[in-house]
């Protein structure tokens, strides 16, 4: 790279990531009668993530550490679940409803030094962002149908999902990126899938979805002006 104040841009950064995940899960279906079934499932997860990083400055043929080794780690134990019911309207139509509590594990993210700061002569070390898990709560209801002796299959559903601590990233005016959590994001909509077997060996399928995602009102200003480990509600309490 170019030489700036005796230092070389594009200085080396080292990082070592360690990620472990262990899970046990199962699902049970209970037949109440010939038409009605209840379903339930559990998943227990243990996540252990960590990272060590260090930045160096190359100057006058010497490699010097910019910082002491940085450490970031997080351990999480979680139980996610699903409950619901299925009802056979007739031999070719089934209605269902489910509620599911999901889980996406934590992350440890390596952030290289800001290239704009380096170009201005303010060479700084890299950093580590620890991103907390996200927890979706999902509700879904729909019907699965078959027509013309199975030649046409049509599935329709409505869904609503609220994701707590949504994992995201932000970019500031200098172009630097930082991973973070948003307090919550809501997505909701309707979906239709169609599968048709027109002729032997010829299958046509298609689908349509309307999916509206809503971010908190304070998130835009938080992303642009105050990137950090979390985007929290502002003083006015905007949802």
Coordinates of C-alpha atoms in Angstrom, one line a residue:
X1 CA 0.0 0.0 0.0
X2 CA 0.9 3.7 -0.1
X3 CA 3.3 5.1 2.6
X4 CA 1.7 7.6 4.9
X5 CA 3.6 9.3 7.7
X6 CA 6.1 6.4 7.7
X7 CA 3.3 3.8 7.9
X8 CA 2.0 1.5 5.2
X9 CA -1.7 1.4 4.4
X10 CA -3.2 -2.0 4.3
X11 CA -1.6 -3.0 7.6
X12 CA -2.0 -6.6 8.7
X13 CA -4.8 -7.7 11.0
X14 CA -5.1 -11.1 12.6
X15 CA -8.2 -12.8 14.0
X16 CA -8.9 -16.3 15.2
X17 CA -12.6 -17.3 15.6
X18 CA -14.0 -20.3 17.5
X19 CA -17.6 -21.3 17.2
X20 CA -19.3 -24.3 18.8
X21 CA -23.0 -25.2 18.7
X22 CA -24.7 -28.2 20.2
X23 CA -28.5 -29.0 19.8
X24 CA -31.0 -31.6 20.7
X25 CA -34.5 -31.5 19.2
X26 CA -37.7 -33.5 18.7
X27 CA -41.3 -33.2 17.5
X28 CA -44.4 -35.1 18.5
X29 CA -47.8 -35.5 16.7
X30 CA -50.8 -36.5 18.7
X31 CA -53.9 -37.8 16.8
X32 CA -57.0 -36.6 18.7
X33 CA -59.3 -38.3 16.1
X34 CA -59.3 -39.1 12.4
X35 CA -59.4 -35.5 11.4
X36 CA -57.6 -33.5 14.2
X37 CA -53.9 -33.6 15.1
X38 CA -51.9 -31.6 17.6
X39 CA -48.2 -31.0 17.0
X40 CA -45.4 -29.8 19.3
X41 CA -41.7 -29.6 19.2
X42 CA -38.7 -28.5 21.3
X43 CA -35.1 -27.7 20.5
X44 CA -32.4 -27.1 23.1
X45 CA -29.3 -25.3 21.9
X46 CA -26.0 -24.3 23.4
X47 CA -23.8 -21.8 21.5
X48 CA -20.3 -20.8 22.4
X49 CA -18.6 -18.2 20.1
X50 CA -15.4 -16.3 20.6
X51 CA -12.8 -14.4 18.7
X52 CA -9.3 -12.9 19.4
X53 CA -7.9 -10.2 17.1
X54 CA -4.9 -7.9 16.9
X55 CA -3.8 -5.1 14.5
X56 CA -0.3 -4.3 13.5
X57 CA 1.4 -1.2 12.0
X58 CA 4.1 -1.7 9.3
X59 CA 6.6 1.1 9.5
X60 CA 10.2 1.4 8.3
X61 CA 10.4 -2.3 7.8
X62 CA 9.2 -3.0 11.3
X63 CA 5.9 -4.6 12.3
X64 CA 4.5 -3.2 15.5
X65 CA 1.3 -4.1 17.4
X66 CA -1.3 -1.4 17.4
X67 CA -3.2 -2.8 20.4
X68 CA -3.2 -5.6 22.9
X69 CA -5.1 -8.7 21.7
X70 CA -8.9 -8.0 21.7
X71 CA -11.2 -10.7 22.9
X72 CA -15.0 -11.1 22.3
X73 CA -17.1 -14.0 23.3
X74 CA -20.6 -15.0 24.2
X75 CA -22.3 -18.2 25.5
X76 CA -26.0 -18.8 25.1
X77 CA -28.4 -21.6 26.2
X78 CA -31.8 -21.5 24.6
X79 CA -35.0 -23.5 24.2
X80 CA -37.1 -22.9 21.2
X81 CA -40.5 -24.5 20.5
X82 CA -43.4 -25.0 18.2
X83 CA -47.0 -25.8 18.9
X84 CA -50.0 -26.1 16.5
X85 CA -52.9 -28.1 15.1
X86 CA -53.9 -29.7 11.8
X87 CA -57.4 -30.4 10.7
X88 CA -58.4 -32.5 7.7
X89 CA -61.4 -30.8 6.1
X90 CA -61.7 -33.8 3.7
X91 CA -59.3 -36.2 2.0
X92 CA -57.7 -33.4 -0.2
X93 CA -57.8 -30.3 2.1
X94 CA -56.0 -29.6 5.4
X95 CA -56.1 -26.5 7.5
X96 CA -53.5 -25.7 10.1
X97 CA -52.3 -23.1 12.6
X98 CA -49.0 -22.9 14.4
X99 CA -47.1 -20.7 16.8
X100 CA -43.3 -21.0 16.9
X101 CA -40.6 -19.4 19.0
X102 CA -37.3 -19.4 17.0
X103 CA -33.7 -18.7 17.7
X104 CA -30.7 -17.5 15.8
X105 CA -27.4 -17.8 17.6
X106 CA -24.9 -15.1 18.6
X107 CA -22.2 -13.8 16.3
X108 CA -18.7 -12.4 16.9
X109 CA -17.7 -10.1 14.0
X110 CA -14.3 -8.9 13.0
X111 CA -14.3 -5.2 12.0
X112 CA -11.2 -4.1 10.0
X113 CA -9.7 -0.6 10.7
X114 CA -11.5 2.4 9.1
X115 CA -9.8 3.0 5.7
X116 CA -10.8 6.7 5.7
X117 CA -9.1 7.2 9.1
X118 CA -6.0 5.4 7.8
X119 CA -5.9 7.7 4.7
X120 CA -6.1 10.7 7.0
X121 CA -3.1 9.5 9.0
X122 CA -5.2 8.3 12.0
X123 CA -4.3 4.6 11.8
X124 CA -6.3 2.7 14.4
X125 CA -6.8 -0.9 15.3
X126 CA -9.5 -3.2 14.2
X127 CA -12.4 -4.1 16.5
X128 CA -14.7 -6.9 17.5
X129 CA -18.5 -6.7 17.6
X130 CA -20.4 -9.2 19.7
X131 CA -24.0 -9.6 18.3
X132 CA -26.6 -11.1 20.6
X133 CA -29.0 -13.8 19.5
X134 CA -32.3 -13.0 17.7
X135 CA -35.6 -14.5 18.8
X136 CA -38.4 -14.7 16.2
X137 CA -42.0 -15.3 17.4
X138 CA -44.0 -16.5 14.4
X139 CA -47.7 -17.1 14.0
X140 CA -49.0 -18.9 10.8
X141 CA -52.4 -20.1 9.6
X142 CA -53.2 -21.6 6.2
X143 CA -54.7 -24.4 4.1
X144 CA -53.1 -27.0 1.9
X145 CA -55.3 -28.4 -0.9
X146 CA -55.2 -30.8 -3.8
X147 CA -57.5 -30.7 -6.8
X148 CA -58.4 -32.9 -9.7
X149 CA -57.1 -36.1 -8.1
X150 CA -53.8 -34.4 -7.2
X151 CA -53.1 -32.8 -10.6
X152 CA -53.2 -29.3 -9.0
X153 CA -51.9 -28.5 -5.5
X154 CA -52.5 -25.1 -4.0
X155 CA -51.3 -23.8 -0.6
X156 CA -52.3 -20.5 1.0
X157 CA -51.1 -19.0 4.3
X158 CA -51.1 -15.9 6.5
X159 CA -48.1 -15.1 8.7
X160 CA -47.0 -12.6 11.3
X161 CA -43.5 -12.6 12.8
X162 CA -42.0 -10.4 15.4
X163 CA -38.2 -10.7 15.7
X164 CA -36.7 -9.6 18.9
X165 CA -33.0 -8.4 18.8
X166 CA -32.9 -8.6 15.0
X167 CA -29.3 -9.1 13.8
X168 CA -28.3 -6.4 11.4
X169 CA -25.4 -4.1 10.4
X170 CA -25.0 -0.4 10.0
X171 CA -22.8 1.9 7.8
X172 CA -21.8 5.3 8.9
X173 CA -20.9 8.3 6.8
X174 CA -17.2 7.2 6.6
X175 CA -18.2 3.9 5.1
X176 CA -17.3 1.8 8.2
X177 CA -19.6 -1.2 8.9
X178 CA -20.6 -2.4 12.4
X179 CA -22.8 -5.4 13.3
X180 CA -25.5 -4.8 15.8
X181 CA -28.9 -5.7 17.1
X182 CA -32.2 -3.9 16.4
X183 CA -34.7 -4.0 19.3
X184 CA -37.4 -5.6 17.1
X185 CA -38.5 -6.0 13.5
X186 CA -42.0 -7.1 12.4
X187 CA -42.8 -8.9 9.2
X188 CA -46.3 -10.0 8.1
X189 CA -48.1 -11.0 4.9
X190 CA -49.8 -13.6 2.8
X191 CA -48.4 -16.3 0.5
X192 CA -49.8 -18.5 -2.2
X193 CA -48.0 -21.5 -3.8
X194 CA -49.4 -23.5 -6.8
X195 CA -48.0 -26.8 -8.3
X196 CA -49.7 -28.3 -11.4
X197 CA -48.9 -31.5 -13.1
X198 CA -50.3 -30.8 -16.6
X199 CA -49.0 -33.8 -18.5
X200 CA -46.9 -36.9 -17.6
X201 CA -43.4 -35.5 -17.1
X202 CA -44.5 -31.8 -17.3
X203 CA -44.9 -29.9 -14.0
X204 CA -45.5 -26.2 -13.7
X205 CA -45.2 -24.3 -10.4
X206 CA -45.5 -20.7 -9.2
X207 CA -46.0 -18.6 -6.2
X208 CA -46.8 -15.1 -4.9
X209 CA -46.0 -13.4 -1.6
X210 CA -46.9 -10.1 0.0
X211 CA -44.4 -9.5 2.8
X212 CA -44.4 -6.2 4.7
X213 CA -41.4 -5.5 7.0
X214 CA -41.5 -2.8 9.6
X215 CA -38.5 -1.4 11.4
X216 CA -38.6 0.9 14.5
X217 CA -38.9 4.6 13.7
X218 CA -35.7 5.4 15.5
X219 CA -33.6 2.9 13.5
X220 CA -32.7 5.2 10.6
X221 CA -31.1 7.8 12.7
X222 CA -29.5 5.2 14.9
X223 CA -27.9 3.5 11.8
X224 CA -26.6 6.7 10.2
X225 CA -25.5 8.7 13.2
X226 CA -24.8 6.3 16.1
X227 CA -23.7 2.9 14.9
X228 CA -22.9 0.7 17.8
X229 CA -23.6 -2.7 19.4
X230 CA -27.3 -1.9 19.8
X231 CA -29.9 0.4 18.3
X232 CA -32.2 1.3 21.2
X233 CA -35.4 3.5 21.3
X234 CA -34.7 7.2 21.4
X235 CA -35.7 9.5 24.3
X236 CA -39.1 10.1 22.8
X237 CA -39.9 6.4 23.1
X238 CA -40.7 5.9 19.4
X239 CA -41.8 2.3 18.9

